[in-house]
Short mmCIF file of C-alpha atoms and ligand atoms in Angstrom, two decimals:
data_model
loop_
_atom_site.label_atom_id
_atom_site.label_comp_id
_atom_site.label_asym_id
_atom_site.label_seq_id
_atom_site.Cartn_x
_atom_site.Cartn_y
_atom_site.Cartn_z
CA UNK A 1 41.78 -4.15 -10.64
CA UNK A 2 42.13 -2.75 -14.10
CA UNK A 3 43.51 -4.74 -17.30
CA UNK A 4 44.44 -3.69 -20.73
CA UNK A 5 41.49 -4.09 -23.16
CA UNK A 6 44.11 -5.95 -25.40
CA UNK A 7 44.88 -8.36 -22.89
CA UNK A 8 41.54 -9.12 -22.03
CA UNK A 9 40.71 -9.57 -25.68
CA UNK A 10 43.64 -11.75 -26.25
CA UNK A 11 42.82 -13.88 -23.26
CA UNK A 12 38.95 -13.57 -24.40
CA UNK A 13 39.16 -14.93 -27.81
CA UNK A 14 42.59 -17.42 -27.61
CA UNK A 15 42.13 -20.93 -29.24
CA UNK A 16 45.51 -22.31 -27.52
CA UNK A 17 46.32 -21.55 -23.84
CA UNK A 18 49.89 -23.36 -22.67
CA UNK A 19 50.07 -22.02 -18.96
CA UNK A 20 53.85 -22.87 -16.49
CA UNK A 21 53.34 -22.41 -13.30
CA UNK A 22 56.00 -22.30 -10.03
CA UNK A 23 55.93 -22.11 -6.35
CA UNK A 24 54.01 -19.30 -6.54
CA UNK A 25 51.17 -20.81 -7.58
CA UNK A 26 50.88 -22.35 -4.38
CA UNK A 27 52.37 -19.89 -2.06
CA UNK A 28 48.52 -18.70 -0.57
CA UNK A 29 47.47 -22.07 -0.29
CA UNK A 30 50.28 -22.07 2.53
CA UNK A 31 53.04 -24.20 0.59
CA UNK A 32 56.12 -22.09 1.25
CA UNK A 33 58.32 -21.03 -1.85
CA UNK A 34 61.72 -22.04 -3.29
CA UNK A 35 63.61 -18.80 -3.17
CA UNK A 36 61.25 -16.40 -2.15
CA UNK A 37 61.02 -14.46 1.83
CA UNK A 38 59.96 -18.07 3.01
CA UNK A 39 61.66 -19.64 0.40
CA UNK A 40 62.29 -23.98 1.28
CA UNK A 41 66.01 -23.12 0.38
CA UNK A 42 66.21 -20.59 2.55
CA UNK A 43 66.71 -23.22 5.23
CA UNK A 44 67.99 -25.41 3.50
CA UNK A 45 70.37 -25.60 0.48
CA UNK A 46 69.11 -27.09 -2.63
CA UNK A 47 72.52 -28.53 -3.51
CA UNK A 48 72.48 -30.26 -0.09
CA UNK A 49 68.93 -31.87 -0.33
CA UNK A 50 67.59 -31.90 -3.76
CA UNK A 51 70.23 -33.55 -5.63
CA UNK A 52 70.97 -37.46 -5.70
CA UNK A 53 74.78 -37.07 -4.40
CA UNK A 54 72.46 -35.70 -1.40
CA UNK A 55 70.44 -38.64 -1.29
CA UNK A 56 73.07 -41.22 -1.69
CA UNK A 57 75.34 -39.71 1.06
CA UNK A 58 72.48 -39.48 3.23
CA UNK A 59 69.22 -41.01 2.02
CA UNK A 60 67.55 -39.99 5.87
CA UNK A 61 68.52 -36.54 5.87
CA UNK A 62 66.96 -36.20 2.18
CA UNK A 63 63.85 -37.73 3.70
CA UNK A 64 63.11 -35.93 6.46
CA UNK A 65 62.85 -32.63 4.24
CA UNK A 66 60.41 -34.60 1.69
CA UNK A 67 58.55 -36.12 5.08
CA UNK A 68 58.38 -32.35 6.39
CA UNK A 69 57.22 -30.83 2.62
CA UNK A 70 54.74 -34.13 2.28
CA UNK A 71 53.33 -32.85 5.85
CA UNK A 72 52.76 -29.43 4.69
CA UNK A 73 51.26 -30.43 1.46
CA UNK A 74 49.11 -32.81 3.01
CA UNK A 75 47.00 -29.63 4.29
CA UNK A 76 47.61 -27.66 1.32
CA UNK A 77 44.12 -26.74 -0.30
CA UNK A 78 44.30 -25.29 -3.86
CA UNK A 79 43.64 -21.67 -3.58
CA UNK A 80 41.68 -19.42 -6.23
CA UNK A 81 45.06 -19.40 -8.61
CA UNK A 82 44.51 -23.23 -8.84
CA UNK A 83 40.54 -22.87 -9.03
CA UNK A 84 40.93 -20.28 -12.31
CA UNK A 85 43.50 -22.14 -13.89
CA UNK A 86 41.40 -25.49 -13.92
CA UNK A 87 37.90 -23.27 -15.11
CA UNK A 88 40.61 -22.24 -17.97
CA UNK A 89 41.11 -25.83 -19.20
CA UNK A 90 37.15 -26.09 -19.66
CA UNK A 91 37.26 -23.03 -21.50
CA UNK A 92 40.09 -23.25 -24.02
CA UNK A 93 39.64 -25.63 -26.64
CA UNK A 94 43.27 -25.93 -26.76
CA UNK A 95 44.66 -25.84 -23.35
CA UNK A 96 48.33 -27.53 -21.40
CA UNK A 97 49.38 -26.66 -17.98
CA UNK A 98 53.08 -27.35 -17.11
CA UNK A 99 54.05 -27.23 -13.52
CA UNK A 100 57.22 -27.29 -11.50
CA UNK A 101 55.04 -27.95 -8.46
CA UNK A 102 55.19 -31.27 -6.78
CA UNK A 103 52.31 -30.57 -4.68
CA UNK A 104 49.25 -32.02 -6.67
CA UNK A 105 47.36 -28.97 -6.14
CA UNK A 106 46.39 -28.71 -9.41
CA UNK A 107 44.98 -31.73 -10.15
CA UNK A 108 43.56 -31.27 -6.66
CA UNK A 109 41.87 -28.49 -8.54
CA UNK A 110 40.84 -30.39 -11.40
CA UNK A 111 42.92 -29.97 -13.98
CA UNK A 112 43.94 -33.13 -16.31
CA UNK A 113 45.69 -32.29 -19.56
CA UNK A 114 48.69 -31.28 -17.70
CA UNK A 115 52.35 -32.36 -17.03
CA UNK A 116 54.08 -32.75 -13.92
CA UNK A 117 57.12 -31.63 -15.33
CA UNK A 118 59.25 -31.95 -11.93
CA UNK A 119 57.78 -35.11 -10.71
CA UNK A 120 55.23 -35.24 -7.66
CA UNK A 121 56.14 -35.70 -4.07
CA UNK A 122 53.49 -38.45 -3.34
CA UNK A 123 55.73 -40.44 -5.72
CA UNK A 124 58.46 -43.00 -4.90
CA UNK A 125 60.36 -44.77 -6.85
CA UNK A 126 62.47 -48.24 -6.17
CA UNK A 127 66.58 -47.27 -6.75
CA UNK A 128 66.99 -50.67 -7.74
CA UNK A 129 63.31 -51.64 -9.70
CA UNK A 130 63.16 -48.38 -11.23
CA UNK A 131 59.24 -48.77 -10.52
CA UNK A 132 56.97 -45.60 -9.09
CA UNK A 133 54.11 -45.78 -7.18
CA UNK A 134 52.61 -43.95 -4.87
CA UNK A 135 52.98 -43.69 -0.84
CA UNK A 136 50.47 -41.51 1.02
CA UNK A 137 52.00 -42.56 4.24
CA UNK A 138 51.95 -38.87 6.13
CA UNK A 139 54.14 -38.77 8.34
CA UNK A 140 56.49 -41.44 6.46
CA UNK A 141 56.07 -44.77 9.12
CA UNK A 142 59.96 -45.33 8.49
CA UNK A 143 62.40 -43.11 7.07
CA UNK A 144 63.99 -43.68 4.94
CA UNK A 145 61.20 -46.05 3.13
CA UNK A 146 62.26 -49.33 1.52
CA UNK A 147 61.01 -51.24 -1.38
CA UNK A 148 59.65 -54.72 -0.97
CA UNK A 149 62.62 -55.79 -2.37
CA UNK A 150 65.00 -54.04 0.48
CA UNK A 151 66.28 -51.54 -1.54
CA UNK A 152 65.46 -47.70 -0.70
CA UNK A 153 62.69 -45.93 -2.40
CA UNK A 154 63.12 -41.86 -3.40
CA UNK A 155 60.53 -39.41 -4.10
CA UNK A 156 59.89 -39.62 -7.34
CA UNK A 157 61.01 -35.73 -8.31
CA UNK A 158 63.72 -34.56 -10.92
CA UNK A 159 66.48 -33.74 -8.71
CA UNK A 160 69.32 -31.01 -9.68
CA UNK A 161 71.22 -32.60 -12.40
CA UNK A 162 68.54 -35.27 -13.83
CA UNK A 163 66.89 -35.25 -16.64
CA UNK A 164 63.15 -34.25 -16.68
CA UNK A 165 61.03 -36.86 -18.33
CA UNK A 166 61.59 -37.18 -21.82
CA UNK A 167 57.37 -37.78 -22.47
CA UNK A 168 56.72 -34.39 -20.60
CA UNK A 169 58.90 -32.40 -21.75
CA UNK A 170 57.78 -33.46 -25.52
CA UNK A 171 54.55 -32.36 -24.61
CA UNK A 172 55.30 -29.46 -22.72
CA UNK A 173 57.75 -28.30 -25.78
CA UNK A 174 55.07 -28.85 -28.46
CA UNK A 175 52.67 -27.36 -27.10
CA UNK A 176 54.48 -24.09 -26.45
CA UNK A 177 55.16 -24.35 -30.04
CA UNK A 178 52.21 -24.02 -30.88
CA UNK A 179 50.00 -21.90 -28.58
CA UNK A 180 48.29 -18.93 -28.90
CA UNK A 181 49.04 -17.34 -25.48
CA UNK A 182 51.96 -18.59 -23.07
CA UNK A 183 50.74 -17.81 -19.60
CA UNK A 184 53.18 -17.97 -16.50
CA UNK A 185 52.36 -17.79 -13.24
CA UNK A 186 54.47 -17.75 -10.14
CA UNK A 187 57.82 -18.87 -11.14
CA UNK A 188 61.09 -17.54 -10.89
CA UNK A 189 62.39 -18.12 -14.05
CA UNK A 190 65.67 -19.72 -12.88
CA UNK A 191 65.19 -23.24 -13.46
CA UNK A 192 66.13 -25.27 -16.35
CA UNK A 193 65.18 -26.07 -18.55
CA UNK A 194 61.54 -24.76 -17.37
CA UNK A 195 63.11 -21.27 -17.61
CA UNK A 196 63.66 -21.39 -21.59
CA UNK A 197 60.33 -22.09 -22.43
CA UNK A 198 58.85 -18.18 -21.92
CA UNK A 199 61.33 -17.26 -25.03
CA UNK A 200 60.61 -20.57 -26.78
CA UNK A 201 57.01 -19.24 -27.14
CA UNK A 202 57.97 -15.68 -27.83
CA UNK A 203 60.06 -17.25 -30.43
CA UNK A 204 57.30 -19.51 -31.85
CA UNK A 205 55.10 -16.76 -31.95
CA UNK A 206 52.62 -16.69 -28.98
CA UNK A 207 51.76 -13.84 -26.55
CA UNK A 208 53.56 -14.07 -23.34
CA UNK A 209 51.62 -12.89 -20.15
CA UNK A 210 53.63 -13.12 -16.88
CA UNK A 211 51.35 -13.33 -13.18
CA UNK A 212 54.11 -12.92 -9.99
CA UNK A 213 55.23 -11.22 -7.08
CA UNK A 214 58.20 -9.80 -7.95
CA UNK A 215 59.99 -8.53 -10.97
CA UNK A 216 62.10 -12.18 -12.50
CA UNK A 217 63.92 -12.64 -15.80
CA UNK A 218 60.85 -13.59 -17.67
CA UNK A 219 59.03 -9.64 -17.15
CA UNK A 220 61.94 -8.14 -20.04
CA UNK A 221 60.10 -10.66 -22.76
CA UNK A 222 56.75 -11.08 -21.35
CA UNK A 223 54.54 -9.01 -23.77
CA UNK A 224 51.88 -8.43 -20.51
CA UNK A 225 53.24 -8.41 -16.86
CA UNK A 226 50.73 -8.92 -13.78
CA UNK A 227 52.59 -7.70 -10.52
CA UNK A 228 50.96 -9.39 -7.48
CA UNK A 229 49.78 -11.94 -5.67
CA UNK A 230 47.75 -14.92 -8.66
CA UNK A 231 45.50 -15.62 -6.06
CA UNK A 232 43.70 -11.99 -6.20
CA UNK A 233 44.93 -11.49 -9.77
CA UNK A 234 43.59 -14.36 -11.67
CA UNK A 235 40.05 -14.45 -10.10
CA UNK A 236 39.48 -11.02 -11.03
CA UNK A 237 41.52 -11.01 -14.05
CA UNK A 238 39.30 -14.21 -14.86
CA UNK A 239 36.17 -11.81 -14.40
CA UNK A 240 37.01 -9.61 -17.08
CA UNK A 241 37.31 -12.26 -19.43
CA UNK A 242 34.37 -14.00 -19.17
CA UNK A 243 32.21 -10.89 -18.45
C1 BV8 B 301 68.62 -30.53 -16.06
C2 BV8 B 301 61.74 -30.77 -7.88
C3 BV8 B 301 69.80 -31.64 -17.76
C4 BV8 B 301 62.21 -31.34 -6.59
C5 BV8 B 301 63.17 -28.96 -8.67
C6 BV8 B 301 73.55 -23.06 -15.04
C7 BV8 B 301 72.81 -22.49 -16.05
C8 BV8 B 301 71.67 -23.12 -16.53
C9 BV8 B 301 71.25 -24.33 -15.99
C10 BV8 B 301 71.98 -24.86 -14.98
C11 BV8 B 301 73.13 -24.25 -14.50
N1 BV8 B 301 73.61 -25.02 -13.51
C12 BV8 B 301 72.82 -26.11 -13.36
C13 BV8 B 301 71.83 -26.02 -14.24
C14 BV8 B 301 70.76 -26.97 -14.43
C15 BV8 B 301 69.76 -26.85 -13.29
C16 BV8 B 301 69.34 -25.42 -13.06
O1 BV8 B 301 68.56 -24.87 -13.82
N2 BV8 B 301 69.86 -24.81 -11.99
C17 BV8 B 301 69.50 -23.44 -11.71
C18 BV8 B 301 69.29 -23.25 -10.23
C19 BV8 B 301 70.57 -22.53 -12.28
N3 BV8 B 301 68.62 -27.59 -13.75
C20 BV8 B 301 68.59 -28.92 -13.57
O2 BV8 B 301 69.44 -29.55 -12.98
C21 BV8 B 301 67.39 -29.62 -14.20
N4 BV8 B 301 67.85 -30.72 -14.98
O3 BV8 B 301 69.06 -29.46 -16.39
O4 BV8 B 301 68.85 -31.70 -16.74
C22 BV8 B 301 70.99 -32.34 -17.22
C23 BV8 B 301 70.92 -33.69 -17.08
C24 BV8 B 301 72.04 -34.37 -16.63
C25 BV8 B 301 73.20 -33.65 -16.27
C26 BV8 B 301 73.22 -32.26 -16.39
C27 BV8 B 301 72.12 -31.59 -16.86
C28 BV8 B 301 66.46 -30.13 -13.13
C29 BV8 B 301 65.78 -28.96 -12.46
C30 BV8 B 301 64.65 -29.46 -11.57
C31 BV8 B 301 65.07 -29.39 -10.13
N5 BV8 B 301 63.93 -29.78 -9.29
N6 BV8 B 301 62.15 -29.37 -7.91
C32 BV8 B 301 61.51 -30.71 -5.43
O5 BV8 B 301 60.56 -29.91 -5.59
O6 BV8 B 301 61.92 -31.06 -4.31
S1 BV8 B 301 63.46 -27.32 -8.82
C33 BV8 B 301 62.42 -26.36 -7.90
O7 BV8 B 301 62.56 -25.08 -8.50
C34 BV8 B 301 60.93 -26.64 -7.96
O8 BV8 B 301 60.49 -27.55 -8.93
C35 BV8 B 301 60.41 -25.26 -8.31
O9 BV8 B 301 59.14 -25.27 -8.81
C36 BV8 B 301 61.43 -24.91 -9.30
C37 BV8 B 301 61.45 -23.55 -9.88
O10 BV8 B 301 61.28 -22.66 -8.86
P1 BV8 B 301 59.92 -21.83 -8.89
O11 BV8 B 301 58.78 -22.77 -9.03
O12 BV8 B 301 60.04 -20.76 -9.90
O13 BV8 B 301 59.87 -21.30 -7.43
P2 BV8 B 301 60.66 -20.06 -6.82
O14 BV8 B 301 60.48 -20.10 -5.35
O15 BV8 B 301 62.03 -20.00 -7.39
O16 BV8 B 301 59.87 -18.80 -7.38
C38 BV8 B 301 58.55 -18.52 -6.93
C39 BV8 B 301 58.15 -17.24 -7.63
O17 BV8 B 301 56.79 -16.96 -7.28
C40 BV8 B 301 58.96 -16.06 -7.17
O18 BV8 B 301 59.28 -15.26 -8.31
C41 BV8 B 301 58.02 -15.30 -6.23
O19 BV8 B 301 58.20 -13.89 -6.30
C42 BV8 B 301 56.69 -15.64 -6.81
N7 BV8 B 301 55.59 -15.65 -5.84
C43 BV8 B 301 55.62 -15.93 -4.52
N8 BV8 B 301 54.38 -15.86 -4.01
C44 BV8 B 301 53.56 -15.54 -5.04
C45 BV8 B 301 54.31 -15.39 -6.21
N9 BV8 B 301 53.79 -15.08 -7.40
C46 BV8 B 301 52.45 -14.87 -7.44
N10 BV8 B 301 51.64 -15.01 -6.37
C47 BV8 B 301 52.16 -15.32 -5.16
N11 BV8 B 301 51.34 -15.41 -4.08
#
């Protein structure tokens, strides 16, 4: 696999590294996609499960996707997308990952300075405590779970509609203000407000690079596009760097 000598020297020699990853990220380590061929959605509808008029009218139904997801994830390994992107926060000295992903594979993977920007789906939270914690239960013992207290507990994701937290997404905003290089992998680039941030670092000044599949509204401002799959792109595009 070739790569421009400017984007190798760009990746070789950058101080600050903010990286956003999606689905995508995941999709070799067997964790099916949002809206791509396999795409969750596809199946269902994300305005019928992932929203909290969903889970209200029918807190079971809700749960029985999450239980299905949790069961898929539980097997999930991170693949070499995950493995490069962790060596990349020993290498930086300035380095953030974002991710949409609720699947823990990156931390699986070893990163730490990173934000969970959509929540994680070992999480649960009490609807009427407001506490999280987690619940490793795979598959869920009853569905839906309840709280100590009686009331229900809900994965502990930003839903359609919510607010993402207000600590992450401070973090995640200032440090796309101030990167070098603003690397995306394997997202869509049609969730908000995830899907401003590639033209709030063009804007602030950084090099965008753009790893995916397919073609997505982030390749008309990324500065470098990478067309294929992260897990055979990033291993060997990680090769060049280091030499
Ligand atoms: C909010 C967590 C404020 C739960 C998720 C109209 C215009 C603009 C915005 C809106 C609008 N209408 C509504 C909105 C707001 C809405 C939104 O953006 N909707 C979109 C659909 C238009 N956003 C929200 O509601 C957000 N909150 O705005 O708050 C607010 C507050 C109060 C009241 C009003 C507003 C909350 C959004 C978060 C939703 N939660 N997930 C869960 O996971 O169950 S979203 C879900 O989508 C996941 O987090 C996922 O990560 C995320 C983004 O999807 P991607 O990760 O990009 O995944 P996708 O499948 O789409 O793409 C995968 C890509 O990878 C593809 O391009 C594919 O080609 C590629 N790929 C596949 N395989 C590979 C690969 N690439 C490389 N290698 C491979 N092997």
């Amino acid at each position: 696999m070739e790569f421009r000598e400017d984007l190798i020297d760009l990746l070789r020699v950058a101080g600050s590294v903010v990286v956003v990853t999606g689905s995508g990220v995941s999709a070799e380590s067997g964790v099916p996609t949002f809206r791509g061929g396999d795409g969750l959605w596809r199946r269902y509808r994300a305005e019928d499960l992932a929203t909290p008029q969903a889970f209200s009218s029918d807190p079971a139904l809700v749960w029985e996707w999450y239980d299905w997801r949790r069961g898929i994830v539980a097997k999930a390994k991170p693949n070499p997308a995950h493995e490069v992107i962790a060596d990349m926060e020993r290498y930086y000295p300035d380095f953030l990952l974002v991710t949409q992903n609720v699947d823990g594979l990156h931390r699986k993977a070893g990163n730490e300075r990173m934000v969970e920007i959509h929540g994680n789906i070992w999480r649960v939270r009490c609807v009427a405590e407001l506490d999280e914690r987690f619940l490793y239960d795979n598959p869920l013992e009853v569905i839906p779970p309840k709280c100590e207290c009686g009331s229900l507990l809900r994965p502990a994701v930003v839903w359609f509609g919510e607010s993402l937290p207000f600590e992450g997404l401070t973090t995640a905003s200032e440090g796309i203000q101030n990167c070098e290089v603003f690397l995306t992998v394997g997202t869509s680039g049609v969730v908000y407000p995830v899907a401003s941030f590639p033209m709030l670092a063009k804007s602030s000044g950084a090099s965008v690079v753009d790893i995916n599949k397919d073609a997505t509204p982030i390749t008309s401002i990324a500065d470098h596009t990478l067309m294929g799959k992260a897990g055979e792109i990033l291993p060997e595009l990680w090769r060049a760097i280091k030499g």
